CSV table of C-alpha atoms and ligand atoms in Angstrom, one decimal:
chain,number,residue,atom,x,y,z
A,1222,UNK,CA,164.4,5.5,275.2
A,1223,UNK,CA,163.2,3.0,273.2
A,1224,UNK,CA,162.7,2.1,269.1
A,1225,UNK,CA,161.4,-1.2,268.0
A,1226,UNK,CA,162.1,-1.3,264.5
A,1227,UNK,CA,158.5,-2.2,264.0
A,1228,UNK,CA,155.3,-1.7,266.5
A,1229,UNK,CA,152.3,-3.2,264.9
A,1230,UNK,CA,150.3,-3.0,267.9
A,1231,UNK,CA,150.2,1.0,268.1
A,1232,UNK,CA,149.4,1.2,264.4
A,1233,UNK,CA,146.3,-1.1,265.7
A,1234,UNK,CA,145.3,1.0,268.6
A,1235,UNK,CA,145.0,3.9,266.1
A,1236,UNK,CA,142.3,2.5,264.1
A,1237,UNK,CA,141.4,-0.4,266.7
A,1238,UNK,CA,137.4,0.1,266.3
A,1239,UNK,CA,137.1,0.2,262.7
A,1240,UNK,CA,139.2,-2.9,262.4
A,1241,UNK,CA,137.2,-4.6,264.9
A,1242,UNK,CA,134.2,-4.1,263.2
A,1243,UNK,CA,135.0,-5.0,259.8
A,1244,UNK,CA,136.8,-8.2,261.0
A,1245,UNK,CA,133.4,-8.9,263.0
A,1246,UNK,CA,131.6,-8.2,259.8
A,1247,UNK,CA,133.2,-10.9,257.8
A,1248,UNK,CA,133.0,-13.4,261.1
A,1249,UNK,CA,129.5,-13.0,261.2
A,1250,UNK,CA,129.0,-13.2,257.9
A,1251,UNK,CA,130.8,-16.3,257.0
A,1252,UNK,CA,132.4,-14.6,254.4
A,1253,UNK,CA,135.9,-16.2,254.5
A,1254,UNK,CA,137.6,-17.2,251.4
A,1255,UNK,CA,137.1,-15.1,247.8
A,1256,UNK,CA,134.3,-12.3,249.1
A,1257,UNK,CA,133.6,-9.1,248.9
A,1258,UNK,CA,136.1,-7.6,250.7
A,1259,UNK,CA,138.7,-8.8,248.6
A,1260,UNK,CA,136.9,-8.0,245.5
A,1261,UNK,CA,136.5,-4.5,246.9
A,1262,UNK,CA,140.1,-4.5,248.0
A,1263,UNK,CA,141.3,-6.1,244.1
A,1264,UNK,CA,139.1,-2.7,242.3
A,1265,UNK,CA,140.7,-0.2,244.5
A,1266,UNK,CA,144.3,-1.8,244.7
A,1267,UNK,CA,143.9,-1.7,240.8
A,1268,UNK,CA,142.4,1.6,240.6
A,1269,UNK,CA,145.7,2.7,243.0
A,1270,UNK,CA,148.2,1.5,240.8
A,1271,UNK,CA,146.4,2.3,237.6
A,1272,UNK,CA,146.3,-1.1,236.6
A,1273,UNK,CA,143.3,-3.2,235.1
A,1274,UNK,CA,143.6,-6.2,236.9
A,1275,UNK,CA,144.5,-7.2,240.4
A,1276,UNK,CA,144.8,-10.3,241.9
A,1277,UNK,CA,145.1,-10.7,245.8
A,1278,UNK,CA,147.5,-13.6,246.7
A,1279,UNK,CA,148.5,-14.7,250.0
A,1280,UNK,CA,152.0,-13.0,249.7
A,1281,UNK,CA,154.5,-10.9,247.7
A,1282,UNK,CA,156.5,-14.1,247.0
A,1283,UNK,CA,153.8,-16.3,245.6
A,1284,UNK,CA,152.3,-13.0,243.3
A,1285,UNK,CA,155.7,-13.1,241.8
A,1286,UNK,CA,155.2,-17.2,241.2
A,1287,UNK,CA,151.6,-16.6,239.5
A,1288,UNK,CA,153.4,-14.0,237.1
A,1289,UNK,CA,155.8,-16.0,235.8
A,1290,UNK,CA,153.7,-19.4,235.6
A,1291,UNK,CA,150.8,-16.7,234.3
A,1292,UNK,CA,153.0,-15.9,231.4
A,1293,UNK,CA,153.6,-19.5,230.4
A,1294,UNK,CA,157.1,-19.4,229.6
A,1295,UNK,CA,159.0,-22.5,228.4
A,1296,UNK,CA,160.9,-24.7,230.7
A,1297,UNK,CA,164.8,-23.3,231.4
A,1298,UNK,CA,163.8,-19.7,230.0
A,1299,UNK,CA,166.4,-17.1,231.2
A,1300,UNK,CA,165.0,-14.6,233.8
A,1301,UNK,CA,167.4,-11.6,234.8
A,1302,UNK,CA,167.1,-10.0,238.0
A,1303,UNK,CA,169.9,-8.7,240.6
A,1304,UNK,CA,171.2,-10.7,243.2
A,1305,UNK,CA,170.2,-7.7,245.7
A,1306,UNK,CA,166.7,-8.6,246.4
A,1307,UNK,CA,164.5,-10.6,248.4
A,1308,UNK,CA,166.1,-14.3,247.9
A,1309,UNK,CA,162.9,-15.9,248.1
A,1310,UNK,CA,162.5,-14.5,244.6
A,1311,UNK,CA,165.4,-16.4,243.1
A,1312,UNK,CA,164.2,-19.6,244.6
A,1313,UNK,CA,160.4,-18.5,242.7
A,1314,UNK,CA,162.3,-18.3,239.4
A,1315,UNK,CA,163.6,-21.9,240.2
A,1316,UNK,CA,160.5,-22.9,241.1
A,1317,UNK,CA,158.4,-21.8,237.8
A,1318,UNK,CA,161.4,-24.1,236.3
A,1319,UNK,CA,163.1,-21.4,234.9
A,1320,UNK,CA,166.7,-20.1,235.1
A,1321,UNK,CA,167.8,-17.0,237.3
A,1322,UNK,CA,170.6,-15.0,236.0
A,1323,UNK,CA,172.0,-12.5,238.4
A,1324,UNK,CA,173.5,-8.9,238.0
A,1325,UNK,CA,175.0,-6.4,240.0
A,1326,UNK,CA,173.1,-3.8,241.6
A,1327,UNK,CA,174.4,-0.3,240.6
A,1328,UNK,CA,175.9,1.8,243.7
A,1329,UNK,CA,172.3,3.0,244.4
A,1330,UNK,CA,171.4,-0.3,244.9
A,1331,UNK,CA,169.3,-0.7,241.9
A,1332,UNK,CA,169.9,-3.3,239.3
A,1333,UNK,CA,172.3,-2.4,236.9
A,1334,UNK,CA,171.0,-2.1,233.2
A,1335,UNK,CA,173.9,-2.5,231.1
A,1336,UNK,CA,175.0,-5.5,233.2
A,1337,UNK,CA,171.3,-6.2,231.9
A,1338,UNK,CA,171.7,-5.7,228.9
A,1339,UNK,CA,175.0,-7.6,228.7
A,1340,UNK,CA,173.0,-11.0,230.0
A,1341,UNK,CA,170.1,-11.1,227.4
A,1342,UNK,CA,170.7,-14.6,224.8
A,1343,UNK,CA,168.4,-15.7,223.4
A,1344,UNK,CA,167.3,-17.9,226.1
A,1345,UNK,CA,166.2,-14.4,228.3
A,1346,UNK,CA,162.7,-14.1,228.8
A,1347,UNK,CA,161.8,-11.9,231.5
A,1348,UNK,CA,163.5,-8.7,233.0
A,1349,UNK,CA,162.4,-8.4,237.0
A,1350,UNK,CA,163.5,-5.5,238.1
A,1351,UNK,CA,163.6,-4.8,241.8
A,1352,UNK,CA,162.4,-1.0,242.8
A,1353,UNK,CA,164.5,-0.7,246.2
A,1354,UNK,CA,164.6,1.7,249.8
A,1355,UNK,CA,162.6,3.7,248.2
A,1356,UNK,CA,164.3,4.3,244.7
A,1357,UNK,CA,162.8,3.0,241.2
A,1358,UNK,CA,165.1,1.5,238.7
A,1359,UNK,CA,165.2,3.2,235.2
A,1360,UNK,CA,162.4,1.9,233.6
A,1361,UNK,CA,162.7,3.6,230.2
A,1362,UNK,CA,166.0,1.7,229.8
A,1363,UNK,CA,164.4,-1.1,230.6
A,1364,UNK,CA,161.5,-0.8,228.5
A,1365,UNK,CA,163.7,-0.1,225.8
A,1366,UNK,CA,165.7,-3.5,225.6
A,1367,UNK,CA,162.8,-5.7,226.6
A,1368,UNK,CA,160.8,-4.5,223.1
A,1369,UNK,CA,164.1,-4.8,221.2
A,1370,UNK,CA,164.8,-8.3,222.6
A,1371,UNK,CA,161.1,-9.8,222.9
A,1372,UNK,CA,161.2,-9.5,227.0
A,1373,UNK,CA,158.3,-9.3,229.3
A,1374,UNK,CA,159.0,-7.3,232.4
A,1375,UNK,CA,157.3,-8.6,235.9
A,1376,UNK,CA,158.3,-5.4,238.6
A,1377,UNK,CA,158.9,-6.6,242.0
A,1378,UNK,CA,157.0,-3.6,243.4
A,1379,UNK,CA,156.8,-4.7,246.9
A,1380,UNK,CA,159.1,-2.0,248.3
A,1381,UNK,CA,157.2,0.7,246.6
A,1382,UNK,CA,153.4,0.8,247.1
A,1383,UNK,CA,151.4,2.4,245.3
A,1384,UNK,CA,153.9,2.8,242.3
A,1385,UNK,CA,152.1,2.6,239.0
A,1386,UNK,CA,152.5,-0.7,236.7
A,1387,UNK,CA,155.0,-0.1,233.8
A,1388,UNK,CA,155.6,-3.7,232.8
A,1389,UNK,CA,153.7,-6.3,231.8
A,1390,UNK,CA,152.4,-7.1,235.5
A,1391,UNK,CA,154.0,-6.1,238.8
A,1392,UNK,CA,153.6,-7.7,241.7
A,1393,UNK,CA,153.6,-6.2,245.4
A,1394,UNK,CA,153.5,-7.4,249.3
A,1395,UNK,CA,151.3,-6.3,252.1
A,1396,UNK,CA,153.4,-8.5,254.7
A,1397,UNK,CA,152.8,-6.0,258.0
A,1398,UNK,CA,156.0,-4.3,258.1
A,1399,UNK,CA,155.6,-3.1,254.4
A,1400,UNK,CA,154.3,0.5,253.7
A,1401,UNK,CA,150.6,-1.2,253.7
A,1402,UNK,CA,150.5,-4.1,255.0
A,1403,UNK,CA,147.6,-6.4,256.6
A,1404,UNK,CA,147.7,-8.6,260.2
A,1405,UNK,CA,149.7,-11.7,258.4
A,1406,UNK,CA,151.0,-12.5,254.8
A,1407,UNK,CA,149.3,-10.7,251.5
A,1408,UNK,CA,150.2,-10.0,248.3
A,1409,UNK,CA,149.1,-8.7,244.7
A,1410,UNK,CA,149.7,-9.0,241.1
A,1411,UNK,CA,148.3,-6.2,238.7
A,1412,UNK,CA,148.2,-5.9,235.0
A,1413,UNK,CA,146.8,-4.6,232.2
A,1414,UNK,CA,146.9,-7.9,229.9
A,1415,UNK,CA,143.3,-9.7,230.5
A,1416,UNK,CA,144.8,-13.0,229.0
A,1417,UNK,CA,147.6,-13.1,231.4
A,1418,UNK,CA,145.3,-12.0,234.6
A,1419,UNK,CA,142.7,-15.1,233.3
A,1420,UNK,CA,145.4,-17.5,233.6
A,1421,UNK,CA,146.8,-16.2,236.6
A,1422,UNK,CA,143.3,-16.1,238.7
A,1423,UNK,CA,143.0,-19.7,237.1
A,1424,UNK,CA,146.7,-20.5,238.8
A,1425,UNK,CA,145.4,-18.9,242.0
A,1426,UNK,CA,142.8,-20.9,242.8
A,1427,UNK,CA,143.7,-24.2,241.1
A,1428,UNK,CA,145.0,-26.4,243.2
A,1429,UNK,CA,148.5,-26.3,241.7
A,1430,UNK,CA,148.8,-23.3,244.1
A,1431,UNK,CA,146.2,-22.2,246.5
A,1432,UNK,CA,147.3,-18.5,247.0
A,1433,UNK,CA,144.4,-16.8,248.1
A,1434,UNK,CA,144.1,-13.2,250.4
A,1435,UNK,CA,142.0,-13.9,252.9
A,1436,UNK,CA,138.7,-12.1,252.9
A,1437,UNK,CA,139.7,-11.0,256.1
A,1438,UNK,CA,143.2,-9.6,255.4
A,1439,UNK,CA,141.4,-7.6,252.3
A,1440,UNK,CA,138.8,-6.0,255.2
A,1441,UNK,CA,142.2,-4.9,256.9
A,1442,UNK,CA,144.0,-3.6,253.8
A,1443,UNK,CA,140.4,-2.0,252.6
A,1444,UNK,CA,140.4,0.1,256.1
A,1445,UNK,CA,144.4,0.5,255.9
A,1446,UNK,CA,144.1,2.1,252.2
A,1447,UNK,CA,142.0,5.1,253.6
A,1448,UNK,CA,144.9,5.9,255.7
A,1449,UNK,CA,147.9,5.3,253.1
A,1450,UNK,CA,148.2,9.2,251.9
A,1451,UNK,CA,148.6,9.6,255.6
A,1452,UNK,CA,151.4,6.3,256.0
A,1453,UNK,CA,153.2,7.8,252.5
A,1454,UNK,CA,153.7,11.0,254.0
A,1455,UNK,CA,154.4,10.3,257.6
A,1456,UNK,CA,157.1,7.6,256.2
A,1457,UNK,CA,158.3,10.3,254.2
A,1458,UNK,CA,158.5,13.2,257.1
A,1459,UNK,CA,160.7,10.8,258.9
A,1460,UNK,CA,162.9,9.9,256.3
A,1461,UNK,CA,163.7,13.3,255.3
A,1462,UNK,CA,164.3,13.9,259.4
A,1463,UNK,CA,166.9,11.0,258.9
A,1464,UNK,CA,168.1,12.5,255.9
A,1465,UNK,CA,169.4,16.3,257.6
A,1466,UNK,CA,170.3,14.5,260.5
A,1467,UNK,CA,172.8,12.0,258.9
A,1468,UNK,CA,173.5,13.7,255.5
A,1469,UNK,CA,176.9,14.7,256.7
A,1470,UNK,CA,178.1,11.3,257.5
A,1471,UNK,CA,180.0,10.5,255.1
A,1472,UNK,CA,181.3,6.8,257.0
A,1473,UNK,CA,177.4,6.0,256.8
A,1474,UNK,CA,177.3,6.2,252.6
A,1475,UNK,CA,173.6,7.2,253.0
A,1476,UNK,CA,172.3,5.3,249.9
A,1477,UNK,CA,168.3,6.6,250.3
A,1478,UNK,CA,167.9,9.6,248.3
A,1479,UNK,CA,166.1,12.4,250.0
A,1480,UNK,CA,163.6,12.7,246.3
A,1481,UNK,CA,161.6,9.4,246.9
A,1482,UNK,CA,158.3,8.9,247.2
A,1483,UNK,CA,158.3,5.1,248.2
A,1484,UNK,CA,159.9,5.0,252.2
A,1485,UNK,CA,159.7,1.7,252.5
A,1486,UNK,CA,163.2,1.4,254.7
A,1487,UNK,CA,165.8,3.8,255.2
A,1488,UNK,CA,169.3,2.3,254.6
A,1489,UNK,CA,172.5,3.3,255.7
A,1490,UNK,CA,175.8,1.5,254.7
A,1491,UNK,CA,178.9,1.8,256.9
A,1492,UNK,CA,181.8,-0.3,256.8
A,1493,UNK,CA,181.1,-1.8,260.4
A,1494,UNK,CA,177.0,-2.1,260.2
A,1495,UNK,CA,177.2,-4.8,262.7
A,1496,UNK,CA,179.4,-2.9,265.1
A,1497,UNK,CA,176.7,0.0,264.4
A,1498,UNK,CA,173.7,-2.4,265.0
A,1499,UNK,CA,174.9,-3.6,268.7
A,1500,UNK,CA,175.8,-0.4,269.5
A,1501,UNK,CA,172.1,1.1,268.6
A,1502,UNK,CA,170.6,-2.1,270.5
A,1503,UNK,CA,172.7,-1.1,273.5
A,1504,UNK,CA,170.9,1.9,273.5
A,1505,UNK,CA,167.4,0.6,273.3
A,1506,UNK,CA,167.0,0.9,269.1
A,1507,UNK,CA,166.5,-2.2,266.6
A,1508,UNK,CA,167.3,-2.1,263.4
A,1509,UNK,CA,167.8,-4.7,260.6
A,1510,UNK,CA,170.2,-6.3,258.3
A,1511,UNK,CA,168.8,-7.8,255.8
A,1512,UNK,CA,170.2,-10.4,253.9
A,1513,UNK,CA,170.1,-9.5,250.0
A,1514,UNK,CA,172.4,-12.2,249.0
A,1515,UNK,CA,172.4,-15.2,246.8
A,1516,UNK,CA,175.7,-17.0,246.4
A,1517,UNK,CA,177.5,-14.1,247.9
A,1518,UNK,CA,178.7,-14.9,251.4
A,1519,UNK,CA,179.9,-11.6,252.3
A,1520,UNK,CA,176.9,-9.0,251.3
A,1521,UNK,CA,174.8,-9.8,254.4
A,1522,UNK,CA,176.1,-7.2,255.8
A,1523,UNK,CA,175.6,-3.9,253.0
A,1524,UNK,CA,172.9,-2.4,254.5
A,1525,UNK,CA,171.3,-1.3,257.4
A,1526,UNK,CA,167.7,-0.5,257.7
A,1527,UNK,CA,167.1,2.0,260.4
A,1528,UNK,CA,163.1,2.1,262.3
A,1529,UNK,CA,161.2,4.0,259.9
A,1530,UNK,CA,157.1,3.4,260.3
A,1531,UNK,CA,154.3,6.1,260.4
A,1532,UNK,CA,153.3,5.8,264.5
A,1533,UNK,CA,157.5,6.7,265.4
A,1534,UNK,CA,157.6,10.3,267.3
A,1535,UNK,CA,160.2,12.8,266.0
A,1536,UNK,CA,161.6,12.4,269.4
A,1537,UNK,CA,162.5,8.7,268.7
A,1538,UNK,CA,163.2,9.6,265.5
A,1539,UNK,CA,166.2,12.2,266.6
A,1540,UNK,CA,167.5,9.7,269.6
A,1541,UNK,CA,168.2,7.2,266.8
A,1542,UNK,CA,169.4,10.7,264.5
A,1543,UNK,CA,171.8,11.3,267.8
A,1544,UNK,CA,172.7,7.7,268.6
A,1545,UNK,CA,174.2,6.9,265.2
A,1546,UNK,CA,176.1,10.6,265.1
A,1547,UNK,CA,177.5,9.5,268.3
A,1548,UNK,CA,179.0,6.3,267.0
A,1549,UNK,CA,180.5,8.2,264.1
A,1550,UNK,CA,181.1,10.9,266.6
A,1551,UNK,CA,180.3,14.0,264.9
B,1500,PLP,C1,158.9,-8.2,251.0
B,1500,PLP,C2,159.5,-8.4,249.7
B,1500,PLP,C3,159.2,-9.5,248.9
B,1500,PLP,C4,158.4,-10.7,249.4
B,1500,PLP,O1,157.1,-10.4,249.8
B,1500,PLP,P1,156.4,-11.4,250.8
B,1500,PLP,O2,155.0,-10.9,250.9
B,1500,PLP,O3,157.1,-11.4,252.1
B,1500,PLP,O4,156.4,-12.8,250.2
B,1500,PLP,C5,159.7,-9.6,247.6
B,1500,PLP,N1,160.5,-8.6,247.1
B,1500,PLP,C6,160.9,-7.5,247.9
B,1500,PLP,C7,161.8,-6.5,247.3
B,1500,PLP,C8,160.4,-7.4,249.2
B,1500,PLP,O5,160.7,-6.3,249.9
């Protein structure tokens, strides 16, 4: 048997007319850059997340750059975040000429609010913390020392679409393997502060930064939202299948909590995850191990994201259930 770790194609096939059509529509129409269907896509993204404003960027990466340019923060400011994220992130921070400081993430993978807490001078400015495999970091903790230390908080949300905004904006990827994702790059920022969403749509289209969804990515993601109580779900059927089936491993450290709502990835950490990833690809399944590091040679290797997508049979599902039990032989 086989299991990609991703198969955009079938998730196509299953909604192949309707995207056809309103990728036609927009062809026909001319309507290429800043239309409809992105406005469309930026009321109902907003409405999703119960947000005021959205945004529609060309990626997760560059929503993250328009909050933190969008806030206007002086040169060298301190932003805290945890080194176990998406390392494009840190090199964003850098880029808005400000100064990343990294924590730890807790064991669940989540960044670590007292190291947090710890970091803040008075040079911090902005708390991003980074909602993970499916988990949300403690945002009432959060909350609490950015209003006692003057901090704005920018969410990386991109793991865990739709989650409501809590900080001051939140920003979120529809790259195609994510939990809604379009047919190339996409991203959003929402929030509910109209001065900071001015100066961000100003940013977006500006020339410092031309980060624009494409009114044909928005047509896909408008389609693609009809079907995301049924992605949510589905995501979460198979990761709770995962979940009996591996629970009693206790080699694999399962680190994804069976109570999410957000199954974005299903993790497992094992001593030997590379030694577990070629002997799943011997036997026809891909999975990934994803970097997560900055300055930290030797965490490549933490975690390992098994296949976890909506159009994945319970059949493939179990093979990759009885594949890794095998390797741990149980
Ligand atoms: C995917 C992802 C990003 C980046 O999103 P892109 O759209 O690929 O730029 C940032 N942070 C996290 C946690 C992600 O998973």
């Amino acid at each position: 048997m086989k299991v990609p770790f991703v198969n955009y194609g079938l998730q196509y096939k299953k909604i192949e007319k309707e995207i056809d059509r309103a990728i036609k529509k927009c062809l026909r129409n001319g309507d290429l850059i800043l239309r409809d269907e992105v406005k469309r896509f930026e009321e109902n993204f907003a409405k999703l997340v119960g947000a005021k404003y959205c945004l529609a960027v060309n990626s997760g990466t560059d929503a993250c750059y328009l909050s933190l340019a969008g806030l206007g923060i002086e040169v060298g400011r301190e932003v805290i975040t945890t080194w176990h994220t998406f390392e494009g992130i840190i090199w964003v921070i850098r880029r808005a000429f400000l100064k990343p400081v990294l924590v730890n993430p807790k064991k669940d993978f989540l960044i670590d609010e007292k190291e947090v807490e710890r970091k803040i001078t008075t040079m911090s400015k902005v708390i991003i913390p980074v909602h993970l495999n499916g988990k949300i970091c403690d945002m009432e903790k959060i909350e609490n020392m950015a209003v006692r230390n003057g901090l704005y908080i920018v969410e990386d949300s991109c793991q865990s679409i739709p989650k409501k905004l809590e900080g001051n904006c939140a920003f979120y990827s529809f790259y195609p393997a994510k939990i809604l994702g379009c047919y190339g790059d996409g991203g959003a920022v929402v929030t509910n502060d109209e001065f900071l969403f001015k100066r961000m749509k100003w940013l977006r289209d500006a020339g410092f930064i031309n980060s624009r969804l494409d009114n044909i990515q928005a047509a896909v993601l408008n389609i693609k939202l009809k079907y995301l109580p049924f992605y949510l779900s589905r995501r979460k059927e198979i990761a709770l299948r995962y979940h009996e089936g591996l629970k009693e491993i206790e080699e694999a450290g399962l680190i994804t909590l069976p109570e999410s709502e957000y199954w974005q990835n299903y993790v497992i950490r094992t001593a030997n995850n590379r030694r577990l990833q070629s002997f799943l690809e011997d036997n026809g399944i891909e999975t990934q191990i994803k970097g997560y590091a900055f300055d930290k040679p030797c965490i490549t290797e933490w975690v390992l994201s098994l296949p976890l997508y909506p159009e994945l049979t319970n059949e493939q599902v179990d093979y990759v259930i009885e594949k890794v039990r095998e390797f741990f032989q149980k």
